[in-house]
PDB file of C-alpha atoms in Angstrom:
ATOM      1  CA  MET F   1     -24.925  -4.910   9.225  1.00 37.00           C
ATOM      2  CA  ALA F   2     -22.972  -5.757   6.053  1.00 48.00           C
ATOM      3  CA  ALA F   3     -21.969  -9.362   5.507  1.00 52.00           C
ATOM      4  CA  ARG F   4     -18.340 -10.266   6.077  1.00 67.00           C
ATOM      5  CA  GLN F   5     -16.374  -9.772   2.893  1.00 85.00           C
ATOM      6  CA  ASP F   6     -15.379 -12.996   1.141  1.00 93.00           C
ATOM      7  CA  LEU F   7     -12.101 -12.821  -0.772  1.00 97.00           C
ATOM      8  CA  SER F   8     -11.560 -16.568  -0.957  1.00 95.00           C
ATOM      9  CA  ALA F   9     -11.482 -16.535  -4.764  1.00 96.00           C
ATOM     10  CA  HIS F  10      -8.740 -13.896  -4.885  1.00 98.00           C
ATOM     11  CA  VAL F  11      -4.965 -13.566  -4.649  1.00 98.00           C
ATOM     12  CA  ALA F  12      -3.498 -10.429  -3.090  1.00 98.00           C
ATOM     13  CA  LEU F  13       0.000  -8.996  -3.301  1.00 98.00           C
ATOM     14  CA  VAL F  14       0.894  -6.525  -0.548  1.00 98.00           C
ATOM     15  CA  THR F  15       4.209  -4.734  -0.954  1.00 98.00           C
ATOM     16  CA  GLY F  16       6.258  -3.778   2.073  1.00 97.00           C
ATOM     17  CA  ALA F  17       4.228  -6.182   4.171  1.00 98.00           C
ATOM     18  CA  SER F  18       6.717  -7.488   6.715  1.00 97.00           C
ATOM     19  CA  ARG F  19       5.581  -5.013   9.386  1.00 95.00           C
ATOM     20  CA  GLY F  20       3.358  -2.042  10.164  1.00 94.00           C
ATOM     21  CA  ILE F  21       0.541  -1.132   7.822  1.00 93.00           C
ATOM     22  CA  GLY F  22       1.556  -3.683   5.201  1.00 97.00           C
ATOM     23  CA  ALA F  23       1.497  -6.564   7.667  1.00 97.00           C
ATOM     24  CA  ALA F  24      -1.881  -5.458   9.039  1.00 97.00           C
ATOM     25  CA  VAL F  25      -3.309  -5.292   5.521  1.00 98.00           C
ATOM     26  CA  ALA F  26      -1.940  -8.723   4.618  1.00 98.00           C
ATOM     27  CA  LEU F  27      -3.472 -10.254   7.755  1.00 98.00           C
ATOM     28  CA  ALA F  28      -6.831  -8.559   7.173  1.00 97.00           C
ATOM     29  CA  LEU F  29      -7.038  -9.781   3.582  1.00 98.00           C
ATOM     30  CA  ALA F  30      -6.094 -13.288   4.657  1.00 98.00           C
ATOM     31  CA  GLU F  31      -8.790 -13.209   7.331  1.00 97.00           C
ATOM     32  CA  ALA F  32     -11.266 -12.356   4.572  1.00 97.00           C
ATOM     33  CA  GLY F  33     -10.115 -15.447   2.684  1.00 97.00           C
ATOM     34  CA  ALA F  34      -7.599 -14.126   0.157  1.00 98.00           C
ATOM     35  CA  ALA F  35      -4.364 -15.928  -0.554  1.00 98.00           C
ATOM     36  CA  VAL F  36      -1.689 -13.363   0.289  1.00 98.00           C
ATOM     37  CA  ALA F  37       1.816 -12.672  -0.974  1.00 98.00           C
ATOM     38  CA  VAL F  38       3.856 -10.837   1.648  1.00 98.00           C
ATOM     39  CA  ASN F  39       6.511  -8.778  -0.108  1.00 98.00           C
ATOM     40  CA  TYR F  40       9.632  -7.616   1.709  1.00 98.00           C
ATOM     41  CA  ARG F  41      13.071  -6.308   0.811  1.00 96.00           C
ATOM     42  CA  GLU F  42      15.259  -7.117   3.811  1.00 93.00           C
ATOM     43  CA  ARG F  43      13.149  -8.350   6.743  1.00 94.00           C
ATOM     44  CA  ALA F  44      12.792 -12.011   5.772  1.00 96.00           C
ATOM     45  CA  GLU F  45      12.170 -13.211   9.320  1.00 97.00           C
ATOM     46  CA  ALA F  46       9.413 -10.657   9.908  1.00 97.00           C
ATOM     47  CA  ALA F  47       7.762 -11.499   6.578  1.00 98.00           C
ATOM     48  CA  GLU F  48       7.838 -15.214   7.364  1.00 98.00           C
ATOM     49  CA  ALA F  49       6.229 -14.454  10.723  1.00 98.00           C
ATOM     50  CA  VAL F  50       3.314 -12.778   8.920  1.00 98.00           C
ATOM     51  CA  VAL F  51       3.018 -15.807   6.634  1.00 98.00           C
ATOM     52  CA  ALA F  52       3.062 -18.114   9.655  1.00 98.00           C
ATOM     53  CA  ARG F  53       0.184 -16.185  11.229  1.00 98.00           C
ATOM     54  CA  VAL F  54      -1.850 -16.496   8.041  1.00 98.00           C
ATOM     55  CA  LYS F  55      -1.209 -20.220   7.803  1.00 98.00           C
ATOM     56  CA  ALA F  56      -2.004 -20.709  11.489  1.00 98.00           C
ATOM     57  CA  GLY F  57      -5.432 -19.296  10.728  1.00 96.00           C
ATOM     58  CA  GLY F  58      -5.940 -21.742   7.889  1.00 97.00           C
ATOM     59  CA  GLY F  59      -5.031 -19.350   5.080  1.00 98.00           C
ATOM     60  CA  ARG F  60      -2.616 -19.465   2.170  1.00 98.00           C
ATOM     61  CA  ALA F  61       0.379 -17.158   2.041  1.00 98.00           C
ATOM     62  CA  THR F  62       3.909 -16.858   0.784  1.00 98.00           C
ATOM     63  CA  ALA F  63       6.749 -14.435   1.470  1.00 98.00           C
ATOM     64  CA  VAL F  64       8.516 -13.009  -1.548  1.00 98.00           C
ATOM     65  CA  ALA F  65      11.650 -10.880  -1.520  1.00 98.00           C
ATOM     66  CA  ALA F  66      11.918  -8.071  -4.057  1.00 98.00           C
ATOM     67  CA  ASP F  67      13.087  -4.492  -4.317  1.00 98.00           C
ATOM     68  CA  VAL F  68       9.905  -3.140  -5.863  1.00 98.00           C
ATOM     69  CA  SER F  69      11.682  -0.064  -7.212  1.00 98.00           C
ATOM     70  CA  GLN F  70      13.430  -2.334  -9.734  1.00 98.00           C
ATOM     71  CA  ALA F  71      11.531  -3.545 -12.820  1.00 98.00           C
ATOM     72  CA  ALA F  72      13.290  -6.912 -13.132  1.00 98.00           C
ATOM     73  CA  ALA F  73      12.722  -7.689  -9.455  1.00 98.00           C
ATOM     74  CA  VAL F  74       9.029  -6.824  -9.767  1.00 98.00           C
ATOM     75  CA  ALA F  75       8.603  -9.055 -12.818  1.00 98.00           C
ATOM     76  CA  ALA F  76      10.262 -11.976 -11.035  1.00 98.00           C
ATOM     77  CA  MET F  77       8.168 -11.395  -7.903  1.00 98.00           C
ATOM     78  CA  VAL F  78       4.873 -11.387  -9.807  1.00 98.00           C
ATOM     79  CA  GLU F  79       5.834 -14.580 -11.624  1.00 98.00           C
ATOM     80  CA  GLN F  80       6.794 -16.240  -8.329  1.00 98.00           C
ATOM     81  CA  VAL F  81       3.526 -15.247  -6.660  1.00 98.00           C
ATOM     82  CA  ALA F  82       1.418 -16.428  -9.589  1.00 98.00           C
ATOM     83  CA  SER F  83       3.196 -19.774  -9.542  1.00 98.00           C
ATOM     84  CA  ALA F  84       2.765 -20.217  -5.775  1.00 98.00           C
ATOM     85  CA  LEU F  85      -0.739 -18.825  -5.238  1.00 98.00           C
ATOM     86  CA  GLY F  86      -2.356 -18.095  -8.599  1.00 98.00           C
ATOM     87  CA  PRO F  87      -2.930 -14.959 -10.708  1.00 98.00           C
ATOM     88  CA  ILE F  88      -2.861 -11.728  -8.715  1.00 98.00           C
ATOM     89  CA  ASP F  89      -6.088  -9.724  -8.799  1.00 98.00           C
ATOM     90  CA  ILE F  90      -5.624  -7.571  -5.688  1.00 98.00           C
ATOM     91  CA  LEU F  91      -2.599  -5.281  -5.379  1.00 98.00           C
ATOM     92  CA  VAL F  92      -1.841  -3.098  -2.385  1.00 98.00           C
ATOM     93  CA  ASN F  93       1.066  -0.740  -3.077  1.00 98.00           C
ATOM     94  CA  ASN F  94       2.307  -0.094   0.446  1.00 97.00           C
ATOM     95  CA  ALA F  95       6.122  -0.177   0.166  1.00 97.00           C
ATOM     96  CA  GLY F  96       7.700   3.104   1.123  1.00 95.00           C
ATOM     97  CA  VAL F  97      10.554   4.955   2.773  1.00 95.00           C
ATOM     98  CA  ALA F  98      10.430   8.024   5.004  1.00 92.00           C
ATOM     99  CA  ILE F  99      13.814   9.741   4.939  1.00 93.00           C
ATOM    100  CA  VAL F 100      13.418  12.750   7.220  1.00 93.00           C
ATOM    101  CA  ARG F 101      15.165  15.778   5.717  1.00 96.00           C
ATOM    102  CA  GLY F 102      14.888  19.538   5.938  1.00 95.00           C
ATOM    103  CA  VAL F 103      14.917  21.609   2.777  1.00 95.00           C
ATOM    104  CA  ASP F 104      18.609  22.500   3.184  1.00 96.00           C
ATOM    105  CA  ASP F 105      19.667  18.926   4.016  1.00 96.00           C
ATOM    106  CA  LEU F 106      17.807  17.145   1.226  1.00 96.00           C
ATOM    107  CA  THR F 107      20.094  15.571  -1.372  1.00 97.00           C
ATOM    108  CA  GLU F 108      19.427  14.442  -4.908  1.00 98.00           C
ATOM    109  CA  ASP F 109      19.984  10.852  -3.797  1.00 97.00           C
ATOM    110  CA  ASP F 110      17.378  11.232  -1.027  1.00 97.00           C
ATOM    111  CA  PHE F 111      14.901  12.619  -3.533  1.00 96.00           C
ATOM    112  CA  ASP F 112      15.543   9.954  -6.177  1.00 98.00           C
ATOM    113  CA  ARG F 113      15.337   7.073  -3.689  1.00 97.00           C
ATOM    114  CA  THR F 114      12.091   8.369  -2.213  1.00 97.00           C
ATOM    115  CA  ILE F 115      10.440   8.742  -5.610  1.00 98.00           C
ATOM    116  CA  ALA F 116      11.689   5.315  -6.719  1.00 98.00           C
ATOM    117  CA  VAL F 117      10.472   3.426  -3.640  1.00 98.00           C
ATOM    118  CA  ASN F 118       7.269   5.341  -2.917  1.00 98.00           C
ATOM    119  CA  LEU F 119       6.041   6.158  -6.417  1.00 98.00           C
ATOM    120  CA  LYS F 120       7.874   4.277  -9.147  1.00 98.00           C
ATOM    121  CA  SER F 121       7.244   1.002  -7.326  1.00 98.00           C
ATOM    122  CA  ALA F 122       3.481   1.557  -7.532  1.00 98.00           C
ATOM    123  CA  PHE F 123       3.789   2.072 -11.279  1.00 98.00           C
ATOM    124  CA  LEU F 124       5.982  -1.004 -11.782  1.00 98.00           C
ATOM    125  CA  CYS F 125       3.790  -3.305  -9.696  1.00 98.00           C
ATOM    126  CA  THR F 126       0.585  -2.044 -11.312  1.00 98.00           C
ATOM    127  CA  GLN F 127       1.945  -2.577 -14.815  1.00 98.00           C
ATOM    128  CA  ALA F 128       3.106  -6.074 -13.874  1.00 98.00           C
ATOM    129  CA  VAL F 129      -0.247  -7.301 -12.529  1.00 98.00           C
ATOM    130  CA  LEU F 130      -2.545  -5.668 -15.094  1.00 98.00           C
ATOM    131  CA  PRO F 131      -2.444  -8.587 -17.584  1.00 98.00           C
ATOM    132  CA  MET F 132      -3.746 -10.967 -14.908  1.00 98.00           C
ATOM    133  CA  MET F 133      -6.496  -8.572 -13.833  1.00 98.00           C
ATOM    134  CA  ARG F 134      -7.523  -7.955 -17.431  1.00 98.00           C
ATOM    135  CA  ALA F 135      -7.733 -11.690 -18.061  1.00 97.00           C
ATOM    136  CA  ARG F 136     -10.293 -11.938 -15.247  1.00 96.00           C
ATOM    137  CA  GLN F 137     -11.995  -8.627 -16.061  1.00 97.00           C
ATOM    138  CA  TRP F 138     -11.697  -7.891 -12.346  1.00 98.00           C
ATOM    139  CA  GLY F 139      -9.043  -6.220 -10.267  1.00 98.00           C
ATOM    140  CA  ARG F 140      -8.529  -4.078  -7.204  1.00 98.00           C
ATOM    141  CA  ILE F 141      -5.541  -1.770  -6.749  1.00 98.00           C
ATOM    142  CA  VAL F 142      -5.102   0.225  -3.543  1.00 98.00           C
ATOM    143  CA  ASN F 143      -2.242   2.677  -3.126  1.00 98.00           C
ATOM    144  CA  ILE F 144      -1.200   3.622   0.400  1.00 97.00           C
ATOM    145  CA  SER F 145      -0.720   7.376   0.281  1.00 95.00           C
ATOM    146  CA  SER F 146      -0.454   9.881   3.143  1.00 92.00           C
ATOM    147  CA  GLY F 147      -1.844  13.153   4.394  1.00 89.00           C
ATOM    148  CA  ALA F 148       1.510  14.524   3.200  1.00 87.00           C
ATOM    149  CA  ALA F 149       0.125  14.383  -0.339  1.00 91.00           C
ATOM    150  CA  ARG F 150      -1.898  17.503   0.495  1.00 89.00           C
ATOM    151  CA  GLY F 151      -0.161  19.026   3.514  1.00 87.00           C
ATOM    152  CA  ALA F 152       3.304  19.930   4.738  1.00 84.00           C
ATOM    153  CA  GLY F 153       3.889  16.780   6.770  1.00 82.00           C
ATOM    154  CA  ALA F 154       6.895  16.137   8.985  1.00 84.00           C
ATOM    155  CA  ILE F 155       9.200  14.191   6.661  1.00 91.00           C
ATOM    156  CA  GLY F 156      10.152  16.500   3.819  1.00 95.00           C
ATOM    157  CA  VAL F 157       9.257  17.888   0.417  1.00 96.00           C
ATOM    158  CA  HIS F 158      10.527  14.731  -1.318  1.00 97.00           C
ATOM    159  CA  TYR F 159       8.010  12.653   0.635  1.00 95.00           C
ATOM    160  CA  ASN F 160       5.243  15.161  -0.170  1.00 96.00           C
ATOM    161  CA  ALA F 161       6.057  14.836  -3.863  1.00 96.00           C
ATOM    162  CA  SER F 162       6.095  11.033  -3.803  1.00 97.00           C
ATOM    163  CA  LYS F 163       2.689  10.767  -2.146  1.00 97.00           C
ATOM    164  CA  ALA F 164       1.088  13.492  -4.264  1.00 97.00           C
ATOM    165  CA  GLY F 165       2.381  11.631  -7.309  1.00 97.00           C
ATOM    166  CA  MET F 166       0.880   8.397  -6.019  1.00 98.00           C
ATOM    167  CA  GLU F 167      -2.551   9.998  -5.817  1.00 98.00           C
ATOM    168  CA  GLY F 168      -2.160  11.356  -9.347  1.00 98.00           C
ATOM    169  CA  LEU F 169      -1.206   7.857 -10.481  1.00 98.00           C
ATOM    170  CA  THR F 170      -4.317   6.542  -8.714  1.00 98.00           C
ATOM    171  CA  ARG F 171      -6.659   8.884 -10.574  1.00 98.00           C
ATOM    172  CA  GLY F 172      -4.949   8.337 -13.908  1.00 98.00           C
ATOM    173  CA  TYR F 173      -5.145   4.545 -13.758  1.00 98.00           C
ATOM    174  CA  ALA F 174      -8.695   4.631 -12.377  1.00 98.00           C
ATOM    175  CA  ALA F 175     -10.019   6.610 -15.323  1.00 98.00           C
ATOM    176  CA  ARG F 176      -8.374   4.294 -17.827  1.00 98.00           C
ATOM    177  CA  LEU F 177      -9.148   0.920 -16.257  1.00 98.00           C
ATOM    178  CA  VAL F 178     -12.687   1.227 -14.906  1.00 98.00           C
ATOM    179  CA  LYS F 179     -14.293  -0.165 -18.063  1.00 97.00           C
ATOM    180  CA  GLU F 180     -12.186  -3.304 -17.662  1.00 98.00           C
ATOM    181  CA  GLY F 181     -13.560  -4.098 -14.209  1.00 98.00           C
ATOM    182  CA  ILE F 182     -10.486  -2.768 -12.401  1.00 98.00           C
ATOM    183  CA  THR F 183     -10.791  -0.150  -9.678  1.00 98.00           C
ATOM    184  CA  VAL F 184      -7.900   1.944  -8.390  1.00 98.00           C
ATOM    185  CA  ASN F 185      -8.134   3.879  -5.132  1.00 98.00           C
ATOM    186  CA  ALA F 186      -5.860   5.296  -2.466  1.00 98.00           C
ATOM    187  CA  VAL F 187      -5.931   5.222   1.316  1.00 97.00           C
ATOM    188  CA  ALA F 188      -4.168   8.158   2.963  1.00 89.00           C
ATOM    189  CA  PRO F 189      -3.384   7.709   6.661  1.00 90.00           C
ATOM    190  CA  SER F 190      -1.732  10.324   8.851  1.00 78.00           C
ATOM    191  CA  LEU F 191       0.161   9.687  12.096  1.00 78.00           C
ATOM    192  CA  ILE F 192      -0.199   5.932  12.412  1.00 73.00           C
ATOM    193  CA  ALA F 193       1.603   4.237  15.318  1.00 79.00           C
ATOM    194  CA  THR F 194       4.162   2.195  13.355  1.00 71.00           C
ATOM    195  CA  ASP F 195       7.948   1.840  13.354  1.00 67.00           C
ATOM    196  CA  MET F 196       8.113   4.542  10.669  1.00 62.00           C
ATOM    197  CA  MET F 197       6.896   7.083  13.226  1.00 55.00           C
ATOM    198  CA  GLY F 198       9.797   6.204  15.513  1.00 57.00           C
ATOM    199  CA  GLY F 199       7.721   6.220  18.688  1.00 55.00           C
ATOM    200  CA  ARG F 200       6.610   9.844  18.213  1.00 58.00           C
ATOM    201  CA  THR F 201       3.509   9.426  20.354  1.00 61.00           C
ATOM    202  CA  ASP F 202       3.861  13.096  21.314  1.00 61.00           C
ATOM    203  CA  LEU F 203       2.376  13.930  17.925  1.00 63.00           C
ATOM    204  CA  ALA F 204      -0.992  12.721  19.223  1.00 65.00           C
ATOM    205  CA  ARG F 205      -1.474  16.235  20.592  1.00 66.00           C
ATOM    206  CA  ASN F 206      -2.248  17.340  17.024  1.00 73.00           C
ATOM    207  CA  ILE F 207      -5.076  14.836  16.655  1.00 73.00           C
ATOM    208  CA  PRO F 208      -8.589  15.776  17.851  1.00 70.00           C
ATOM    209  CA  LEU F 209      -9.337  12.110  18.533  1.00 66.00           C
ATOM    210  CA  GLY F 210      -6.561  12.195  21.120  1.00 73.00           C
ATOM    211  CA  ARG F 211      -4.465   9.306  19.874  1.00 73.00           C
ATOM    212  CA  MET F 212      -2.508   8.086  16.874  1.00 73.00           C
ATOM    213  CA  GLY F 213      -4.108   5.731  14.403  1.00 70.00           C
ATOM    214  CA  GLN F 214      -3.499   1.990  14.354  1.00 87.00           C
ATOM    215  CA  ALA F 215      -2.276  -0.087  11.418  1.00 87.00           C
ATOM    216  CA  GLU F 216      -5.367  -2.264  11.751  1.00 94.00           C
ATOM    217  CA  GLU F 217      -7.566   0.784  11.148  1.00 92.00           C
ATOM    218  CA  VAL F 218      -5.771   1.439   7.876  1.00 92.00           C
ATOM    219  CA  ALA F 219      -6.300  -2.209   6.946  1.00 94.00           C
ATOM    220  CA  GLN F 220     -10.033  -1.793   7.594  1.00 94.00           C
ATOM    221  CA  ALA F 221     -10.131   1.088   5.116  1.00 95.00           C
ATOM    222  CA  VAL F 222      -8.308  -0.986   2.503  1.00 97.00           C
ATOM    223  CA  ALA F 223     -10.799  -3.831   2.938  1.00 95.00           C
ATOM    224  CA  MET F 224     -13.694  -1.394   2.567  1.00 94.00           C
ATOM    225  CA  VAL F 225     -12.311  -0.109  -0.732  1.00 95.00           C
ATOM    226  CA  LEU F 226     -11.900  -3.650  -2.059  1.00 96.00           C
ATOM    227  CA  GLY F 227     -15.554  -4.406  -1.477  1.00 92.00           C
ATOM    228  CA  ASN F 228     -16.927  -1.437  -3.429  1.00 94.00           C
ATOM    229  CA  ASP F 229     -17.409  -2.002  -7.168  1.00 94.00           C
ATOM    230  CA  TYR F 230     -18.538   1.577  -7.799  1.00 96.00           C
ATOM    231  CA  MET F 231     -15.721   3.442  -6.075  1.00 97.00           C
ATOM    232  CA  THR F 232     -12.651   4.280  -8.148  1.00 98.00           C
ATOM    233  CA  GLY F 233     -10.159   7.121  -8.387  1.00 98.00           C
ATOM    234  CA  GLN F 234     -10.817   8.140  -4.782  1.00 98.00           C
ATOM    235  CA  THR F 235      -8.598   8.806  -1.777  1.00 96.00           C
ATOM    236  CA  ILE F 236      -9.888   7.674   1.621  1.00 94.00           C
ATOM    237  CA  VAL F 237      -8.418   9.874   4.368  1.00 92.00           C
ATOM    238  CA  LEU F 238      -7.712   8.604   7.906  1.00 82.00           C
ATOM    239  CA  ASN F 239      -6.508  11.362  10.209  1.00 80.00           C
ATOM    240  CA  GLY F 240      -8.416  11.277  13.509  1.00 74.00           C
ATOM    241  CA  GLY F 241     -10.149  14.531  12.658  1.00 76.00           C
ATOM    242  CA  MET F 242      -7.063  16.709  12.283  1.00 72.00           C
ATOM    243  CA  ALA F 243      -6.116  19.111   9.532  1.00 65.00           C
ATOM    244  CA  PHE F 244      -3.257  17.935   7.329  1.00 54.00           C
ATOM    245  CA  ILE F 245       0.164  18.637   8.819  1.00 49.00           C
TER     246      ILE F 245
END
């Protein structure tokens, strides 16, 4: 059995971490010893609750508000985290929106907002933390994608495009940063039981495993990626054995 991963020398920033997958990832990284910055946009109370859980377990954490689709907000967030916890060397780009729209109902504003929050934010946050990772010659970036990057999905073509773009961003950064000790990978879950799914447990009928995935299972995959020095540019798929939908 592999030894428990030790991240006690590292500082992690998890975007969109006040609930769901982001919160589960933040808690898992803290359990492994990392100091964790819990980013949120509106849910301050929920983010502080995640921080409180980390601190109750003896860890270090801080909540930081920022709209990660805005460059100035990202720059201020990264500076705040570095001041509170130290230089960031683990980044989990999890922030996202899922605006359900049919082809005929989709507006330009829906499309632009989805791309900004789901894809542009990953670019902005990655660019902002790279100097700190390069200074250490070590970094881990994990982008939370989706099965919708390769399949039709249930949200809309705008969401498909944002997640496919995220995986392209993953491969592009990975190829260019590997020689600097920085790995970039993606984790692509499908049908995870979070608020974003709106209680659609009926969708479990599409999953051979017979149930929806759990946020903690996504967090396990993120932790696995962090511990592998040789893996970069890859997408880890979590879908309970189903074809992409």
